[in-house]
Phi, psi and omega in degrees: 000134178293117185296322179295318177297317181299315178298313183298311186276346169296313177295318181295322180296315179295315180296319179296321179296310181294326178291321178296319177298316180296319179303313180296318182297322179295316178298315179296323178296315180297320178295316180296330179276002178080022179294144180286166177298331178294318178295318180295319176296321179296325177297323176294321178295317180295331181282340185245321191297314179302321178298319180293317181291311181295327182300339178291340189237330191289343180301326178298317179296318181297323180288340185260353186228171182293112185292330177297314179294323179298316179297318180297311181292329176296315179294323177297316178300315180297317181294317181296317179300317181295329180299334178296326175293319178300313181297316180297320180293325180293323186261003179158206179287151178267112180295139180297324179297325177296319178301318180297317180296316180296319177301320180294318180293319176299322178296322176297314177299319179295326179301327177272323188287311188298310178294329176296317178298313179298325181281340180282326186307313179294345177280340182242352180237136178296146186304320183288350180253007184298319179297318179300313183284337171297324176296318177299316181297317178294327177297317177298320179297319181292323176299319177299318180294328179288315187279325190299322179299318179295311182297316180298317181297317181293310184294319183293334180282340184239344183243153169282162183302321184298330179287323178293322176298319179297322176299320179293327175299320176296324177299318178294319179296318178298318178297319179298315180298317179296317179299322182298333182266001179271130177270110182245117179298149177292142181250359185223155166274169178295127182250126184250336182286158183289154179281130171245095189300316185295311183294323181284331173294318177298323179298320177297319178295321178297322176297318177300316180293321179298320181272007179059040181245358182296313178296322178302317180292319181293324177292328174299322176295320177295319176304313181298318180300322182276320192273317188300322179298339179302323182292329176291323185271350184305311178297328181295324178295319178291314187281312188271321183272307181277353176059044178255171183274174177301325181300317179293323178298318177294322179298318180299315181293324178292318180291328171302314180293326176296315176300320178296321179296318178295316178298319179295323178297318178293318179301323182285345183259343187261135170259113188280125178261345182258172182302121182295331178295327177293322177295318178298319180295319178295317179300318180294320178297316178298316179298318179297318179296318178298317181291319179301308183290333175298323180283341182263356183293147173286171183301331181270013185262028185297321181299320177295322177300319178298316180296315179299324179295322178293319177295320177301315177297320180299320183284336188303314181297332181289339172274301188294315182293315183286332177300313179294321181299321180299315177297316183295326181282323191263339184259130175302145187297333180292341179251354191294325180301312182290328178291314179296320180294315180295316178298313179298322180296316181297323179287321181290319180299324179292337186296306179296327177297313180296320179297316180298313180296320182295321179298318179294311183294319181297325178292326184280312188253351183099146185294326181293318179290329175296320175301314181299315179295320178296322178299318177297318177299319179295320178298320177297318178297319177300322177296321178294318177301318181296321178296319178295320181297327181279340185281000000 
């Protein structure tokens, strides 16, 4: 095991877990405070939109500066912003507007942190092992998805929101300490000329076109538009369509994460000899089929839905892990920050748009039929990926 990767992702795993717990706790807090569905939707927009907008530009900065320092300062910004919720909670009620501002600041920090993390991996992991370590990273994410619902439920029942926020601050501090002990080689020479964001962003796009990855990235944005709203509606399919309790809704999400953990384990063990884009296209097709049939199931088909959810989770790492690996393998490190940032921005920007559209459509046609339509859309996206892989 690569010791630098282990140090880095030990911190990232703890931070990701505490952040997942906090995300759930904030939504539950807003619901407990009687916030409307519009306010809850707005909290999702505040958590994603700044990251999406900034992500279009910050990659140029990431490519020109020390990525290790960028990750550290991003985590410091996130921790300091969260402390304002802690202070407000100690001295009285936590204003909902303060929560929105903190979510936006955390999103800004994430806009710098995530592409920096993605661009650092090829500096500490050999190119031929990138797929393997992508599996490890996806495994940590799935463990977080498994544990966070239980931890959030327990903590929210005994702690106030400000204490859970304080726990996330410790998660960020732990991640910072781990990053400080990671040896990351420099990826740049000293740059003295001024930054021209537009021209250097165009340069990154030209690199994408040269490596035939521009269409690949744009289809990733389409994937996000179709796929991400499914996670918002997943509990609704269990609760409203299959008429099951909250416990069953939580079970479905945990079993999805178990499937994801198994897929990530296999991804970390296999050395791929075939075109990774073809694997991504197959994974997308499998995910689309699972979502399609989930929407077509009769009311008594809940057990089949649970199985389909596990298969959906199993296929997920082969999409998410290999998508990042393709960029890491094909793009020179001096351009990787802006490419990772731009790709992440396009996917994040699509998320609130997709969530808004999904809410409207699900109300009109029913959540089960929306799943079926999304499944068809995913299958179409998988077909586009396959066409790109053959070109």
